[in-house]
Structure formats: C-alpha cells, structure tokens
CSV table of C-alpha atoms in Angstrom, one decimal:
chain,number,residue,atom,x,y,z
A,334,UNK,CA,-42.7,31.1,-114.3
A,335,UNK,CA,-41.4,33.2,-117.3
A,336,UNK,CA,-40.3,31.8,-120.9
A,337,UNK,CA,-39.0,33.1,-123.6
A,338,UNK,CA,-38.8,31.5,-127.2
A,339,UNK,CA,-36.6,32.7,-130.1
A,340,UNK,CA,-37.5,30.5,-133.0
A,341,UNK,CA,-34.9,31.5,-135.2
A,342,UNK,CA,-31.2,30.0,-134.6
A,343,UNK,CA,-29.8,31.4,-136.9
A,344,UNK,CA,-30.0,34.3,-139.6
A,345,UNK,CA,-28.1,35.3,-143.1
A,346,UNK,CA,-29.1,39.0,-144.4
A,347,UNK,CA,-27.2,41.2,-146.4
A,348,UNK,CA,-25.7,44.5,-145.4
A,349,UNK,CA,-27.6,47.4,-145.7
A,350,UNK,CA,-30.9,45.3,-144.9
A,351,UNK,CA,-33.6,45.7,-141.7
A,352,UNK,CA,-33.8,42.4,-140.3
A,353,UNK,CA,-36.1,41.1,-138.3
A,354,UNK,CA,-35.7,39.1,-135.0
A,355,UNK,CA,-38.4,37.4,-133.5
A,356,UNK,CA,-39.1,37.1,-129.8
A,357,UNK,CA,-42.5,35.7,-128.0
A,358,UNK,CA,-42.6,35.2,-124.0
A,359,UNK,CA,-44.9,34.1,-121.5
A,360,UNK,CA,-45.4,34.8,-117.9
A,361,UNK,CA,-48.1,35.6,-115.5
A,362,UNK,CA,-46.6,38.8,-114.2
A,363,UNK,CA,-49.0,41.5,-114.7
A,364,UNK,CA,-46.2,43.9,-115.0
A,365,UNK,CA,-42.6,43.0,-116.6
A,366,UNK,CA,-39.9,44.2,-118.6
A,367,UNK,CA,-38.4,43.1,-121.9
A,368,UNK,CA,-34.8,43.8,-123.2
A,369,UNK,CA,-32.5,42.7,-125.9
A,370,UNK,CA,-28.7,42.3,-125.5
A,371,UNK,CA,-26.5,41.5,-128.4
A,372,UNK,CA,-23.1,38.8,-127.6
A,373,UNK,CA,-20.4,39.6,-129.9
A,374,UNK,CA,-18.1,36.5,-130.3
A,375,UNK,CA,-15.9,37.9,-128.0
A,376,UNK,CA,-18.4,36.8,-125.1
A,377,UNK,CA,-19.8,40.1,-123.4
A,378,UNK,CA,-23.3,40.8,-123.0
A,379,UNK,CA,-24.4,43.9,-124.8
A,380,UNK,CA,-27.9,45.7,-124.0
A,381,UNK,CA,-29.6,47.3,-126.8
A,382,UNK,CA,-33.4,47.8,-125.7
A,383,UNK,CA,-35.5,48.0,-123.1
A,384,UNK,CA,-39.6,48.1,-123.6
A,385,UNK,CA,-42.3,47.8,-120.4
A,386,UNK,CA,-44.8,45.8,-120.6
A,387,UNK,CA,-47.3,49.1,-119.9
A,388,UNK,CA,-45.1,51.4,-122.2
A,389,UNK,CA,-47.5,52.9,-124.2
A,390,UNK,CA,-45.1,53.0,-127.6
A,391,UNK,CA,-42.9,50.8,-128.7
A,392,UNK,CA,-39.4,51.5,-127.7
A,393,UNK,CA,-36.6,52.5,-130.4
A,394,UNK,CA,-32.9,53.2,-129.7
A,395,UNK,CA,-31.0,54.6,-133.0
A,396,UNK,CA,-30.8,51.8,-135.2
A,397,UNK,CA,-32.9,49.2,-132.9
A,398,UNK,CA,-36.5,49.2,-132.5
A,399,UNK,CA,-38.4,47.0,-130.1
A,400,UNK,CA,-41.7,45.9,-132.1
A,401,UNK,CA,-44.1,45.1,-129.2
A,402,UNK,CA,-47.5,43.2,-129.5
A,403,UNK,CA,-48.7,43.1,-126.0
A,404,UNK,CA,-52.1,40.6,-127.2
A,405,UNK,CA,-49.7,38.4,-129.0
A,406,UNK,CA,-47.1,38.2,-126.2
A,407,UNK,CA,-44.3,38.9,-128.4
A,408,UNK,CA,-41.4,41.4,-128.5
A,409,UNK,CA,-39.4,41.6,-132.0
A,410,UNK,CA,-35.8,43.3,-132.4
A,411,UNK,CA,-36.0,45.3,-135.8
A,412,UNK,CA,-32.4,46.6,-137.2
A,413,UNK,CA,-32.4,49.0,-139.7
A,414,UNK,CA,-29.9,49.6,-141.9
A,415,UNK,CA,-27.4,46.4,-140.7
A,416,UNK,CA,-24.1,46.6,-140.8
A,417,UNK,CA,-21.2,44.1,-140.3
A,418,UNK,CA,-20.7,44.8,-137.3
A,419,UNK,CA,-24.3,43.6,-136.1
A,420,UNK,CA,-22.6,40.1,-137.2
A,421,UNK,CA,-23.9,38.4,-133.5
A,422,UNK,CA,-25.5,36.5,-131.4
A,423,UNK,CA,-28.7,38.4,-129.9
A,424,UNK,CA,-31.0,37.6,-127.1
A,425,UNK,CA,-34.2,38.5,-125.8
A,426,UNK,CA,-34.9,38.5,-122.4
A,427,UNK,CA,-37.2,39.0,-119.7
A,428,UNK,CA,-37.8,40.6,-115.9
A,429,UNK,CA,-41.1,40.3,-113.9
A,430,UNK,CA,-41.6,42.9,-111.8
A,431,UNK,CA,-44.1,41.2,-109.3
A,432,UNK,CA,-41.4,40.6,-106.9
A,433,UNK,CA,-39.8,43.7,-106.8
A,434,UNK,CA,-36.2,43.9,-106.2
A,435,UNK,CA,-35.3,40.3,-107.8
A,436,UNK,CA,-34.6,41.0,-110.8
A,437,UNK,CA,-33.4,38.0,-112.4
A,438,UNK,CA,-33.2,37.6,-116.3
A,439,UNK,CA,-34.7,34.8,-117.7
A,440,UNK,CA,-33.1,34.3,-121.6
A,441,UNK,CA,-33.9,33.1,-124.9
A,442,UNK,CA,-32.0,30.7,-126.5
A,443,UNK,CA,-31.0,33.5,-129.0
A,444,UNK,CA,-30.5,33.7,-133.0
A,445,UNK,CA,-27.2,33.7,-133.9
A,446,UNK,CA,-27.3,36.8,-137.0
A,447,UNK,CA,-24.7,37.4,-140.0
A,448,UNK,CA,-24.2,40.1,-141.8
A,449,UNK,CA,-23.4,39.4,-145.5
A,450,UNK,CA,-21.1,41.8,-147.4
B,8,UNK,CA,-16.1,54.3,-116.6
B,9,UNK,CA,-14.5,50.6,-116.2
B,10,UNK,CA,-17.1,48.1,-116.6
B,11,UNK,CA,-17.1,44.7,-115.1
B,12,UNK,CA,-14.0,42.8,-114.4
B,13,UNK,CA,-13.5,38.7,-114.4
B,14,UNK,CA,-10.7,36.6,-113.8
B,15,UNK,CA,-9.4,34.0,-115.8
B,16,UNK,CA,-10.2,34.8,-119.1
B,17,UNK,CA,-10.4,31.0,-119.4
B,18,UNK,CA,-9.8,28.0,-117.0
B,19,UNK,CA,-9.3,24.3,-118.0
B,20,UNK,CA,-9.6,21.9,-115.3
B,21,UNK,CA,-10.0,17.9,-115.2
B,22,UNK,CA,-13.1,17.2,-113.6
B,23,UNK,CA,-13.2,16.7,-109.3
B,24,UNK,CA,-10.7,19.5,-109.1
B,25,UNK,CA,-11.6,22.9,-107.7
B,26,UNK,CA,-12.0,26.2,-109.3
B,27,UNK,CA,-12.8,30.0,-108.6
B,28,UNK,CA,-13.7,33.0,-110.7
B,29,UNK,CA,-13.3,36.5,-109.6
B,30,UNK,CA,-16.0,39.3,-110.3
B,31,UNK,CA,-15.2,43.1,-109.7
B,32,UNK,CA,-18.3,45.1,-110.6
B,33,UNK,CA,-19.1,48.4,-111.9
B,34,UNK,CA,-18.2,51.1,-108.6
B,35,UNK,CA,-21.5,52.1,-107.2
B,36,UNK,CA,-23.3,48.5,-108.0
B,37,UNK,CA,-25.5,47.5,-105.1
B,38,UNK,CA,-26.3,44.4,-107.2
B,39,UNK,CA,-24.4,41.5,-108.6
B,40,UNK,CA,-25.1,38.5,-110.7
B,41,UNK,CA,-23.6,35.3,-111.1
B,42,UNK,CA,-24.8,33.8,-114.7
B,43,UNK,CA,-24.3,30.5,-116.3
B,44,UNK,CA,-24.2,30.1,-120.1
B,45,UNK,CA,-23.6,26.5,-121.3
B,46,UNK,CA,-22.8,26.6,-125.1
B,47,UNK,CA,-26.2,26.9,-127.6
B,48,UNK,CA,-28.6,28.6,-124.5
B,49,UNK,CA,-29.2,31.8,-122.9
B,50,UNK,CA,-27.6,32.8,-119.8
B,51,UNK,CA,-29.1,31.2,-116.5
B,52,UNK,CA,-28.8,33.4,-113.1
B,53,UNK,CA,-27.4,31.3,-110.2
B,54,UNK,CA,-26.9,33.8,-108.0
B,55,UNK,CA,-28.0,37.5,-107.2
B,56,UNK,CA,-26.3,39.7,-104.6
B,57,UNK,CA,-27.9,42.8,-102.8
B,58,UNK,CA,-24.4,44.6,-101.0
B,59,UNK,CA,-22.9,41.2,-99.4
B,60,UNK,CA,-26.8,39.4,-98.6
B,61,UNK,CA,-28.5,37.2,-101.4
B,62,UNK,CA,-31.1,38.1,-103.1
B,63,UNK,CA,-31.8,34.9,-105.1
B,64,UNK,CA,-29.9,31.9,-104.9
B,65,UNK,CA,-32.5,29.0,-106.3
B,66,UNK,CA,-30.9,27.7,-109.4
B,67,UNK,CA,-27.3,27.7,-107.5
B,68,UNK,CA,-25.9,23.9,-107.1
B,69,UNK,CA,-25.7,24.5,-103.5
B,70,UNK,CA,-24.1,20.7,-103.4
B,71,UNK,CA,-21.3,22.0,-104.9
B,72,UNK,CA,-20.9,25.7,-105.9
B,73,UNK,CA,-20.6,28.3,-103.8
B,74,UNK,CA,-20.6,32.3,-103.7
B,75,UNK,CA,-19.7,35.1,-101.8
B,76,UNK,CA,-19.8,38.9,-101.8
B,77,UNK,CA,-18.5,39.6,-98.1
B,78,UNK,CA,-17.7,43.5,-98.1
B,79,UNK,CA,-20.1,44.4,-101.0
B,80,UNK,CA,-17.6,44.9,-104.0
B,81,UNK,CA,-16.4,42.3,-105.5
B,82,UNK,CA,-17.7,38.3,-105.5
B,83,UNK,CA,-16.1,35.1,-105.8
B,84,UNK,CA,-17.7,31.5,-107.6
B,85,UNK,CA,-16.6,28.3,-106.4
B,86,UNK,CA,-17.3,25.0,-107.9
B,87,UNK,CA,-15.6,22.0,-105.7
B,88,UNK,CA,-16.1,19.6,-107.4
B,89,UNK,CA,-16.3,20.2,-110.6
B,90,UNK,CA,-18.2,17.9,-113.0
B,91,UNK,CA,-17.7,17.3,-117.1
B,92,UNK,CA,-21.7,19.4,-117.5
B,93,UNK,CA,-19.9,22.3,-115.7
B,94,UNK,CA,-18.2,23.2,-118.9
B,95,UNK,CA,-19.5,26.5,-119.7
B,96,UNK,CA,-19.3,30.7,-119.8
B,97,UNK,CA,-19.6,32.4,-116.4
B,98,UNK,CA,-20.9,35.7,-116.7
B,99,UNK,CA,-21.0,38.5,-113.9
B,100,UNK,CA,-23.2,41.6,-114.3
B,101,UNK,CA,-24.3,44.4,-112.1
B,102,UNK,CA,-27.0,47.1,-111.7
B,103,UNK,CA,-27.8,49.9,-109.7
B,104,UNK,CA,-30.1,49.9,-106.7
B,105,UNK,CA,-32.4,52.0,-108.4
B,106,UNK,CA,-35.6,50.5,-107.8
B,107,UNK,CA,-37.5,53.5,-109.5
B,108,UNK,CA,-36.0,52.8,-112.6
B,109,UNK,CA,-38.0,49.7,-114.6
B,110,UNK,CA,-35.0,49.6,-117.0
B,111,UNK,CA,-32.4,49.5,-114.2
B,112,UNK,CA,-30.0,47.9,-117.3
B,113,UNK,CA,-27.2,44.8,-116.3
B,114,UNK,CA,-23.9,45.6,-117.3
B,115,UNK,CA,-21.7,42.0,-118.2
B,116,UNK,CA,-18.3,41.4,-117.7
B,117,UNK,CA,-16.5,39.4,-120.6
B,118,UNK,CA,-16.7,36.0,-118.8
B,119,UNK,CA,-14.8,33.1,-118.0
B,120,UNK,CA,-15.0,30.2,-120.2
B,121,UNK,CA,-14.5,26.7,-118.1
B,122,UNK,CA,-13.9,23.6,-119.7
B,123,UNK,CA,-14.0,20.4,-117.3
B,124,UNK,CA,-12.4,17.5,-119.1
C-alpha cells in the first residue's frame, strides 16, 4: 500500500519568496514515481514535476524544484521566486511501478498556498 | 492540442436519482481515469481504462456506480443511486500508452462538481 502525507494545510508567503512545501510517502515498491500537480480554484489538475525514485538528481522544472531525500522518504516542492499566480492548492502524489501498467495515483491531502501581495 | 473534455460543468441532484458524466480524452490516449475528489482530500482513482478493458476498478462502488469506455474514446460514470456522501469533484485524466516512459504524465479535465442534497 502507498501513502502520502502533506502536513501543511495551508500556507501564507509573500510574493517574490521560495516557499517550501513539504511532502513524505511510504510504500514498499522498490521502484516508484513522485509528481506534483498544482489545482487552481478553477478545479483542473495541473502537473508540475516528476522525480523517480532511482533518479540520481533531484528533478527541477523552471521555477519548481523537486527536493528529494530518498533515506527520509520525503519529496518537497520548492518555488522560487512565487508569484500570484502560484495562489493554489498543490498536491503531491505517488505511482508504484511494481505492477507495471497500473498506474494509479495515490494523493496527498494537499496544502492549500497563497500568495501575498 | 485540446485537452480533456467533461460534461456538466456542475450537476445538482436530490439524492436516489440518477446521474452521468461524460469524459472525452486527449486523441491518442490509450488510458483513462475516472477520479473522485470529495472536498478537503486528494483525488481517489475509481476507475482506470486500457482502450475499452479495465485496468483497475477496486475502489469503484460497483453497488452503485458504473463505467464504461466501449469503443476506446470517450467514457461515461454512472451513479444510480446516488447518495448525500456522493457529493464531490469528478475528475477524468488520460495518458499515453507509453510504458517506456516512467513519467508518462495524466492530463485532467476540469471536472464535474456533484452535489447530492
């Protein structure tokens, strides 16, 4: 079975800021993939980042980094520079791979993040 | 490229009645998902196409929803009957068949927001 935790409901930073979200999982897969999609309020499901679980750096894509600590099961979001438009709610989930060609999702609970003028 | 299509937008119903939502996903998407996102939580799969077979069906309410995907396109949800704990988002995605790819991304549709009363 897979879980993910995101301890944070919600988070106030200001504009301009990196911001932190935190992410820990858990599964027994020995191989599995971690991604991050961001859910504006208008409901859709937006990915940002994608890190494997046997990538040997840690995964960045512009303004998103994936901070990845393999030994302490946990896969952070980092946003550099936010903006108001990273006003959101953001979720990390998960995929094992050791039943290849299910590829179910399981979600966080996410953090719900605003963006302060 | 259009990206995932779903009909309503939004549904009210009174609770025992019937309801159906409409997925049309991304042209060239082997797979389809049916999510579940009740207010405050992550998304939860309940159902995962391959072309028109199921891949993954085990959190599906077989009692009482229902889904099909009969020439491989597009996929319709059932709930009959609905109850007052159906209230919720249903999301669609859909991936490639690209089994090589470990980041083989979901694209969402906007969902359909139910409310049961």
């Amino acid at each position: 079975a897979q879980k993910i935790t995101q301890t944070q409901p919600g988070m106030f930073v200001q504009e301009k800021e990196a911001v932190t979200l935190d992410c820990t999982y858990d599964t027994s897969d020995p191989s599995y993939g971690l991604f991050w999609y961001k859910q504006p309020s208008s409901g859709e499901m937006i990915f940002l980042i994608y890190q494997g679980s046997y990538d040997q750096q840690n995964a960045t894509e512009g303004r998103y980094s994936l901070n990845f600590q393999k030994a302490r099961k946990s896969a952070n979001l980092v946003i550099s520079a936010s903006q108001l438009g990273d006003s959101a709610m953001y979720f990390c989930a998960m995929r094992g791979d050791s039943n290849f060609g299910n590829e179910k999702l399981t979600f966080g609970t996410g953090t719900r993040l605003t963006i302060i003028p | 490229e259009a990206g995932v299509a779903q009909s309503p937008r939004y549904k009210i119903i009174e609770k025992r009645q019937s309801v159906a939502f409409w997925c049309n996903p991304i042209s060239g998407h082997a797979t389809l998902y049916w999510y579940q996102q009740i207010l405050g939580q992550g998304p939860k799969l309940l159902i995962q196409f391959q072309n028109n077979g199921v891949v993954d069906d085990s959190q599906l309410p077989k009692d009482r929803f229902s889904a099909e995907r009969l020439k491989g396109v597009d996929s319709t949800l059932k709930i009959q009957p609905a109850k007052l704990e159906d209230s919720a988002v249903y999301l669609c995605a859909s991936s490639l068949d690209l089994r090589e790819r470990r980041d083989n991304e979901q694209f969402f549709g906007p969902g359909t927001r139910l409310t049961v009363l």
